[in-house]
PDB file of C-alpha atoms and ligand atoms in Angstrom:
ATOM      1  CA  MET N  28      22.989  57.354  13.422  1.00  0.00           C
ATOM      2  CA  LYS N  29      19.477  56.494  12.366  1.00  0.00           C
ATOM      3  CA  THR N  30      16.384  55.313  14.200  1.00  0.00           C
ATOM      4  CA  ILE N  31      16.580  51.553  14.679  1.00  0.00           C
ATOM      5  CA  LYS N  32      13.256  49.776  14.266  1.00  0.00           C
ATOM      6  CA  LEU N  33      13.176  46.970  16.806  1.00  0.00           C
ATOM      7  CA  LEU N  34      11.677  43.561  16.079  1.00  0.00           C
ATOM      8  CA  GLU N  35       8.669  41.987  17.741  1.00  0.00           C
ATOM      9  CA  HIS N  36       9.853  39.951  20.713  1.00  0.00           C
ATOM     10  CA  SER N  37      10.480  36.286  19.981  1.00  0.00           C
ATOM     11  CA  PHE N  38      12.129  34.102  22.605  1.00  0.00           C
ATOM     12  CA  ALA N  39      13.895  30.920  21.556  1.00  0.00           C
ATOM     13  CA  GLY N  40      14.910  29.615  25.004  1.00  0.00           C
ATOM     14  CA  LYS N  41      13.675  26.194  26.050  1.00  0.00           C
ATOM     15  CA  GLU N  42      14.373  26.262  29.791  1.00  0.00           C
ATOM     16  CA  THR N  43      11.552  26.459  32.299  1.00  0.00           C
ATOM     17  CA  LEU N  44      11.198  29.440  34.596  1.00  0.00           C
ATOM     18  CA  GLU N  45      12.352  27.183  37.412  1.00  0.00           C
ATOM     19  CA  GLN N  46      15.567  26.329  35.536  1.00  0.00           C
ATOM     20  CA  LEU N  47      16.151  29.981  34.652  1.00  0.00           C
ATOM     21  CA  LEU N  48      15.843  30.970  38.295  1.00  0.00           C
ATOM     22  CA  GLU N  49      18.198  28.169  39.283  1.00  0.00           C
ATOM     23  CA  ASN N  50      20.806  29.460  36.848  1.00  0.00           C
ATOM     24  CA  ARG N  51      20.376  33.233  37.064  1.00  0.00           C
ATOM     25  CA  HIS N  52      23.649  34.921  37.887  1.00  0.00           C
ATOM     26  CA  SER N  53      25.662  38.071  37.233  1.00  0.00           C
ATOM     27  CA  CYS N  54      28.144  37.770  34.420  1.00  0.00           C
ATOM     28  CA  LYS N  55      31.320  39.825  34.708  1.00  0.00           C
ATOM     29  CA  GLU N  56      33.300  38.605  31.714  1.00  0.00           C
ATOM     30  CA  PHE N  57      32.001  39.423  28.278  1.00  0.00           C
ATOM     31  CA  SER N  58      33.183  38.873  24.733  1.00  0.00           C
ATOM     32  CA  SER N  59      32.911  41.676  22.201  1.00  0.00           C
ATOM     33  CA  LYS N  60      30.477  39.722  20.011  1.00  0.00           C
ATOM     34  CA  GLU N  61      27.452  41.858  19.171  1.00  0.00           C
ATOM     35  CA  LEU N  62      23.901  40.957  20.041  1.00  0.00           C
ATOM     36  CA  THR N  63      21.599  40.366  17.096  1.00  0.00           C
ATOM     37  CA  LEU N  64      18.788  42.854  16.524  1.00  0.00           C
ATOM     38  CA  GLN N  65      16.370  40.163  17.714  1.00  0.00           C
ATOM     39  CA  GLN N  66      18.283  39.694  20.965  1.00  0.00           C
ATOM     40  CA  LEU N  67      18.497  43.425  21.582  1.00  0.00           C
ATOM     41  CA  SER N  68      14.771  43.786  20.851  1.00  0.00           C
ATOM     42  CA  ASN N  69      13.949  40.911  23.179  1.00  0.00           C
ATOM     43  CA  ALA N  70      16.097  42.294  25.995  1.00  0.00           C
ATOM     44  CA  LEU N  71      14.468  45.729  25.746  1.00  0.00           C
ATOM     45  CA  TRP N  72      11.011  44.246  25.597  1.00  0.00           C
ATOM     46  CA  ALA N  73      11.785  42.161  28.682  1.00  0.00           C
ATOM     47  CA  ALA N  74      13.158  45.236  30.441  1.00  0.00           C
ATOM     48  CA  ASN N  75      10.218  47.535  29.891  1.00  0.00           C
ATOM     49  CA  GLY N  76       8.341  46.821  26.680  1.00  0.00           C
ATOM     50  CA  LEU N  77       4.592  46.891  26.161  1.00  0.00           C
ATOM     51  CA  ASN N  78       2.800  43.655  27.006  1.00  0.00           C
ATOM     52  CA  ARG N  79      -0.801  44.885  27.132  1.00  0.00           C
ATOM     53  CA  THR N  80      -0.800  47.170  24.163  1.00  0.00           C
ATOM     54  CA  ASN N  81      -4.415  48.312  24.519  1.00  0.00           C
ATOM     55  CA  GLU N  82      -3.757  49.658  27.992  1.00  0.00           C
ATOM     56  CA  GLY N  83      -0.187  50.781  27.375  1.00  0.00           C
ATOM     57  CA  ARG N  84       1.039  48.564  30.192  1.00  0.00           C
ATOM     58  CA  ARG N  85       4.523  47.154  30.481  1.00  0.00           C
ATOM     59  CA  THR N  86       6.486  43.961  31.161  1.00  0.00           C
ATOM     60  CA  ALA N  87       7.749  45.443  34.434  1.00  0.00           C
ATOM     61  CA  PRO N  88       5.476  46.881  37.126  1.00  0.00           C
ATOM     62  CA  SER N  89       5.834  50.488  38.257  1.00  0.00           C
ATOM     63  CA  ALA N  90       4.558  52.186  41.380  1.00  0.00           C
ATOM     64  CA  MET N  91       1.157  53.791  40.688  1.00  0.00           C
ATOM     65  CA  ASN N  92       1.671  52.817  37.035  1.00  0.00           C
ATOM     66  CA  ARG N  93       3.724  55.987  36.613  1.00  0.00           C
ATOM     67  CA  GLN N  94       6.058  54.215  34.191  1.00  0.00           C
ATOM     68  CA  ASP N  95       8.798  56.542  35.326  1.00  0.00           C
ATOM     69  CA  THR N  96      11.695  54.426  34.053  1.00  0.00           C
ATOM     70  CA  ASP N  97      13.255  55.273  30.693  1.00  0.00           C
ATOM     71  CA  ILE N  98      16.012  53.219  29.121  1.00  0.00           C
ATOM     72  CA  TYR N  99      18.956  54.590  27.175  1.00  0.00           C
ATOM     73  CA  VAL N 100      21.033  52.112  25.230  1.00  0.00           C
ATOM     74  CA  ILE N 101      24.752  52.548  24.748  1.00  0.00           C
ATOM     75  CA  LEU N 102      25.958  50.772  21.638  1.00  0.00           C
ATOM     76  CA  LYS N 103      29.371  51.077  20.047  1.00  0.00           C
ATOM     77  CA  GLU N 104      28.301  53.850  17.618  1.00  0.00           C
ATOM     78  CA  GLY N 105      26.461  55.996  20.164  1.00  0.00           C
ATOM     79  CA  ILE N 106      23.589  56.325  22.594  1.00  0.00           C
ATOM     80  CA  TYR N 107      19.935  55.673  21.770  1.00  0.00           C
ATOM     81  CA  PHE N 108      16.644  56.207  23.596  1.00  0.00           C
ATOM     82  CA  PHE N 109      14.303  53.206  23.782  1.00  0.00           C
ATOM     83  CA  ASP N 110      10.758  54.185  22.833  1.00  0.00           C
ATOM     84  CA  PRO N 111       8.606  51.214  23.891  1.00  0.00           C
ATOM     85  CA  PHE N 112       5.473  52.636  22.280  1.00  0.00           C
ATOM     86  CA  LYS N 113       7.043  52.835  18.820  1.00  0.00           C
ATOM     87  CA  ASN N 114       9.327  49.877  19.579  1.00  0.00           C
ATOM     88  CA  GLU N 115      12.355  51.690  18.264  1.00  0.00           C
ATOM     89  CA  LEU N 116      15.697  53.100  19.311  1.00  0.00           C
ATOM     90  CA  GLN N 117      16.002  56.814  18.678  1.00  0.00           C
ATOM     91  CA  PRO N 118      19.456  58.381  18.320  1.00  0.00           C
ATOM     92  CA  VAL N 119      20.528  60.623  21.193  1.00  0.00           C
ATOM     93  CA  ILE N 120      24.213  61.225  20.578  1.00  0.00           C
ATOM     94  CA  GLU N 121      26.816  59.764  18.263  1.00  0.00           C
ATOM     95  CA  GLY N 122      30.222  58.623  19.459  1.00  0.00           C
ATOM     96  CA  ASP N 123      31.986  56.098  21.615  1.00  0.00           C
ATOM     97  CA  TYR N 124      30.478  56.457  25.060  1.00  0.00           C
ATOM     98  CA  SER N 125      31.339  52.938  26.183  1.00  0.00           C
ATOM     99  CA  LYS N 126      33.260  54.260  29.197  1.00  0.00           C
ATOM    100  CA  LEU N 127      30.112  56.011  30.382  1.00  0.00           C
ATOM    101  CA  THR N 128      28.493  52.644  30.914  1.00  0.00           C
ATOM    102  CA  GLY N 129      30.398  52.208  34.134  1.00  0.00           C
ATOM    103  CA  GLN N 130      33.731  52.659  35.790  1.00  0.00           C
ATOM    104  CA  GLN N 131      34.526  48.967  35.601  1.00  0.00           C
ATOM    105  CA  GLU N 132      36.616  47.909  32.641  1.00  0.00           C
ATOM    106  CA  TYR N 133      34.779  44.667  31.983  1.00  0.00           C
ATOM    107  CA  VAL N 134      31.706  46.513  30.668  1.00  0.00           C
ATOM    108  CA  TRP N 135      33.539  48.652  28.126  1.00  0.00           C
ATOM    109  CA  ALA N 136      33.985  45.890  25.589  1.00  0.00           C
ATOM    110  CA  THR N 137      30.403  44.701  25.631  1.00  0.00           C
ATOM    111  CA  MET N 138      27.984  45.541  22.920  1.00  0.00           C
ATOM    112  CA  ALA N 139      24.860  46.610  24.788  1.00  0.00           C
ATOM    113  CA  ASN N 140      24.536  48.590  27.971  1.00  0.00           C
ATOM    114  CA  PHE N 141      21.225  49.856  29.269  1.00  0.00           C
ATOM    115  CA  ILE N 142      21.064  52.965  31.421  1.00  0.00           C
ATOM    116  CA  TYR N 143      17.942  53.125  33.565  1.00  0.00           C
ATOM    117  CA  VAL N 144      16.681  56.646  34.267  1.00  0.00           C
ATOM    118  CA  SER N 145      13.754  57.538  36.499  1.00  0.00           C
ATOM    119  CA  LYS N 146      11.990  60.619  35.136  1.00  0.00           C
ATOM    120  CA  GLY N 147      11.187  63.154  37.851  1.00  0.00           C
ATOM    121  CA  LYS N 148       8.259  64.708  35.997  1.00  0.00           C
ATOM    122  CA  ARG N 149       6.441  61.390  35.850  1.00  0.00           C
ATOM    123  CA  ARG N 150       6.858  60.789  39.554  1.00  0.00           C
ATOM    124  CA  GLU N 151       5.182  64.052  40.572  1.00  0.00           C
ATOM    125  CA  GLU N 152       4.790  63.589  44.311  1.00  0.00           C
ATOM    126  CA  ASP N 153       8.211  63.790  45.844  1.00  0.00           C
ATOM    127  CA  ILE N 154       7.270  61.572  48.707  1.00  0.00           C
ATOM    128  CA  GLU N 155       9.759  59.582  50.707  1.00  0.00           C
ATOM    129  CA  ALA N 156       8.437  56.290  49.343  1.00  0.00           C
ATOM    130  CA  TRP N 157       9.560  57.176  45.834  1.00  0.00           C
ATOM    131  CA  ARG N 158      13.172  56.784  46.931  1.00  0.00           C
ATOM    132  CA  LEU N 159      12.371  53.108  47.280  1.00  0.00           C
ATOM    133  CA  TYR N 160      10.036  52.854  44.311  1.00  0.00           C
ATOM    134  CA  ILE N 161      12.615  54.198  41.843  1.00  0.00           C
ATOM    135  CA  GLY N 162      14.962  51.345  42.676  1.00  0.00           C
ATOM    136  CA  MET N 163      12.224  48.758  42.889  1.00  0.00           C
ATOM    137  CA  ASN N 164      10.895  49.681  39.448  1.00  0.00           C
ATOM    138  CA  VAL N 165      14.342  49.273  37.908  1.00  0.00           C
ATOM    139  CA  GLY N 166      14.897  46.085  39.904  1.00  0.00           C
ATOM    140  CA  HIS N 167      11.943  44.456  38.182  1.00  0.00           C
ATOM    141  CA  SER N 168      13.198  45.462  34.743  1.00  0.00           C
ATOM    142  CA  SER N 169      16.690  44.242  35.443  1.00  0.00           C
ATOM    143  CA  GLN N 170      15.526  40.873  36.742  1.00  0.00           C
ATOM    144  CA  ASN N 171      13.432  40.419  33.587  1.00  0.00           C
ATOM    145  CA  VAL N 172      16.578  41.042  31.553  1.00  0.00           C
ATOM    146  CA  TYR N 173      18.607  38.628  33.694  1.00  0.00           C
ATOM    147  CA  LEU N 174      16.037  35.891  33.037  1.00  0.00           C
ATOM    148  CA  TYR N 175      15.826  36.639  29.333  1.00  0.00           C
ATOM    149  CA  ALA N 176      19.631  36.621  29.071  1.00  0.00           C
ATOM    150  CA  GLN N 177      19.798  33.297  30.891  1.00  0.00           C
ATOM    151  CA  SER N 178      17.203  31.832  28.535  1.00  0.00           C
ATOM    152  CA  GLU N 179      19.417  32.591  25.504  1.00  0.00           C
ATOM    153  CA  GLY N 180      22.795  31.744  27.028  1.00  0.00           C
ATOM    154  CA  LEU N 181      23.675  35.437  27.245  1.00  0.00           C
ATOM    155  CA  GLY N 182      25.222  37.129  30.255  1.00  0.00           C
ATOM    156  CA  SER N 183      23.969  40.132  32.178  1.00  0.00           C
ATOM    157  CA  VAL N 184      24.791  42.254  35.208  1.00  0.00           C
ATOM    158  CA  ILE N 185      23.027  45.179  36.881  1.00  0.00           C
ATOM    159  CA  ARG N 186      25.413  47.892  38.015  1.00  0.00           C
ATOM    160  CA  GLY N 187      24.965  50.723  40.449  1.00  0.00           C
ATOM    161  CA  TYR N 188      28.529  51.874  39.830  1.00  0.00           C
ATOM    162  CA  VAL N 189      27.831  54.405  37.061  1.00  0.00           C
ATOM    163  CA  ASP N 190      28.806  58.060  36.723  1.00  0.00           C
ATOM    164  CA  ARG N 191      25.400  59.618  37.372  1.00  0.00           C
ATOM    165  CA  GLU N 192      26.460  63.244  36.935  1.00  0.00           C
ATOM    166  CA  GLU N 193      28.284  62.650  33.647  1.00  0.00           C
ATOM    167  CA  LEU N 194      25.421  60.584  32.251  1.00  0.00           C
ATOM    168  CA  LYS N 195      22.957  63.266  33.269  1.00  0.00           C
ATOM    169  CA  LYS N 196      24.961  65.834  31.297  1.00  0.00           C
ATOM    170  CA  ILE N 197      25.470  63.726  28.174  1.00  0.00           C
ATOM    171  CA  LEU N 198      21.852  62.567  28.087  1.00  0.00           C
ATOM    172  CA  LYS N 199      20.640  66.138  28.753  1.00  0.00           C
ATOM    173  CA  LEU N 200      18.393  64.970  31.562  1.00  0.00           C
ATOM    174  CA  ASP N 201      16.234  67.220  33.718  1.00  0.00           C
ATOM    175  CA  GLU N 202      17.379  68.154  37.196  1.00  0.00           C
ATOM    176  CA  SER N 203      14.669  65.950  38.718  1.00  0.00           C
ATOM    177  CA  ASP N 204      15.661  62.863  36.697  1.00  0.00           C
ATOM    178  CA  PHE N 205      17.678  60.191  38.422  1.00  0.00           C
ATOM    179  CA  VAL N 206      20.154  57.817  36.800  1.00  0.00           C
ATOM    180  CA  VAL N 207      19.436  54.630  38.698  1.00  0.00           C
ATOM    181  CA  ALA N 208      21.755  51.980  37.283  1.00  0.00           C
ATOM    182  CA  GLY N 209      23.356  50.443  34.248  1.00  0.00           C
ATOM    183  CA  GLN N 210      22.825  46.914  32.972  1.00  0.00           C
ATOM    184  CA  THR N 211      25.127  45.077  30.650  1.00  0.00           C
ATOM    185  CA  ILE N 212      23.928  42.334  28.356  1.00  0.00           C
ATOM    186  CA  GLY N 213      26.159  40.414  26.004  1.00  0.00           C
ATOM    187  CA  TYR N 214      27.887  37.174  25.189  1.00  0.00           C
ATOM    188  CA  PRO N 215      29.803  35.721  28.106  1.00  0.00           C
ATOM    189  CA  ARG N 216      33.503  35.146  27.513  1.00  0.00           C
TER     190      ARG N 216
HETATM  191  C1  FMN D 325      21.591  47.233  43.254  1.00  0.00           C
HETATM  192  C2  FMN D 325      22.763  46.461  42.705  1.00  0.00           C
HETATM  193  C3  FMN D 325      23.892  47.133  42.302  1.00  0.00           C
HETATM  194  C4  FMN D 325      24.973  46.438  41.750  1.00  0.00           C
HETATM  195  N1  FMN D 325      26.041  47.136  41.294  1.00  0.00           N
HETATM  196  C5  FMN D 325      27.071  46.472  40.712  1.00  0.00           C
HETATM  197  C6  FMN D 325      28.169  47.199  40.168  1.00  0.00           C
HETATM  198  O1  FMN D 325      28.214  48.423  40.179  1.00  0.00           O
HETATM  199  N2  FMN D 325      29.160  46.488  39.596  1.00  0.00           N
HETATM  200  C7  FMN D 325      29.139  45.124  39.524  1.00  0.00           C
HETATM  201  O2  FMN D 325      30.082  44.536  38.980  1.00  0.00           O
HETATM  202  N3  FMN D 325      28.100  44.400  40.009  1.00  0.00           N
HETATM  203  C8  FMN D 325      27.070  45.051  40.594  1.00  0.00           C
HETATM  204  N4  FMN D 325      25.987  44.344  41.069  1.00  0.00           N
HETATM  205  C9  FMN D 325      25.944  42.883  40.898  1.00  0.00           C
HETATM  206  C10 FMN D 325      26.305  42.179  42.186  1.00  0.00           C
HETATM  207  O3  FMN D 325      27.695  42.218  42.368  1.00  0.00           O
HETATM  208  C11 FMN D 325      25.800  40.726  42.113  1.00  0.00           C
HETATM  209  O4  FMN D 325      24.413  40.708  41.933  1.00  0.00           O
HETATM  210  C12 FMN D 325      26.166  40.007  43.394  1.00  0.00           C
HETATM  211  O5  FMN D 325      27.560  39.788  43.489  1.00  0.00           O
HETATM  212  C13 FMN D 325      25.457  38.664  43.502  1.00  0.00           C
HETATM  213  O6  FMN D 325      25.824  37.843  42.407  1.00  0.00           O
HETATM  214  P1  FMN D 325      24.714  37.172  41.492  1.00  0.00           P
HETATM  215  O7  FMN D 325      23.937  38.265  40.813  1.00  0.00           O
HETATM  216  O8  FMN D 325      25.471  36.322  40.520  1.00  0.00           O
HETATM  217  O9  FMN D 325      23.823  36.379  42.389  1.00  0.00           O
HETATM  218  C14 FMN D 325      24.913  45.018  41.631  1.00  0.00           C
HETATM  219  C15 FMN D 325      23.765  44.344  42.060  1.00  0.00           C
HETATM  220  C16 FMN D 325      22.699  45.048  42.570  1.00  0.00           C
HETATM  221  C17 FMN D 325      21.459  44.297  42.983  1.00  0.00           C
END
């Protein structure tokens, strides 16, 4: 596995935001056709890429601008870490980890699964409100991906049904990190 340089985002969809919202839905049947590098780059940028480069700000809001959400990407050859600042995917572990993307069979065949992780060290204050913020931050990212997917005729679904403990082990996360959800993006079947 090598570092994958992602492309600058470039959206080809022609639908208005209103149409995208009218059509947004969860897809639960995928084909095994792979996303192009452009589509993968676009989806990651939509999820949590940089949109105000000078300030290091992102496409999705985060409570107190803590930018606590990291994204791991499970592809068929292994797992990568999305670095939005370098706009690249960095190898984490090689191998077929498709079953780690969720306990539901329909996600195993798909070519891109995002795992959203909230980093404990970036949250600092362990206040009650962060229990909500962690999910809200990921919710914004996932809705961005839903809308991007809809704009390109791709399918997507956010999934809470992931094996948090196993993912934590494989990804070598800190104790204070929290695996929030998985999101599948691919061609609908
Ligand atoms: C927080 C959250 C967790 C979800 N977890 C799962 C899941 O584990 N598996 C799944 O198939 N769908 C999951 N979904 C997708 C829902 O089933 C889907 O959004 C719901 O049925 C409404 O359908 P729609 O998105 O097409 O409007 C989840 C959705 C949310 C918001």
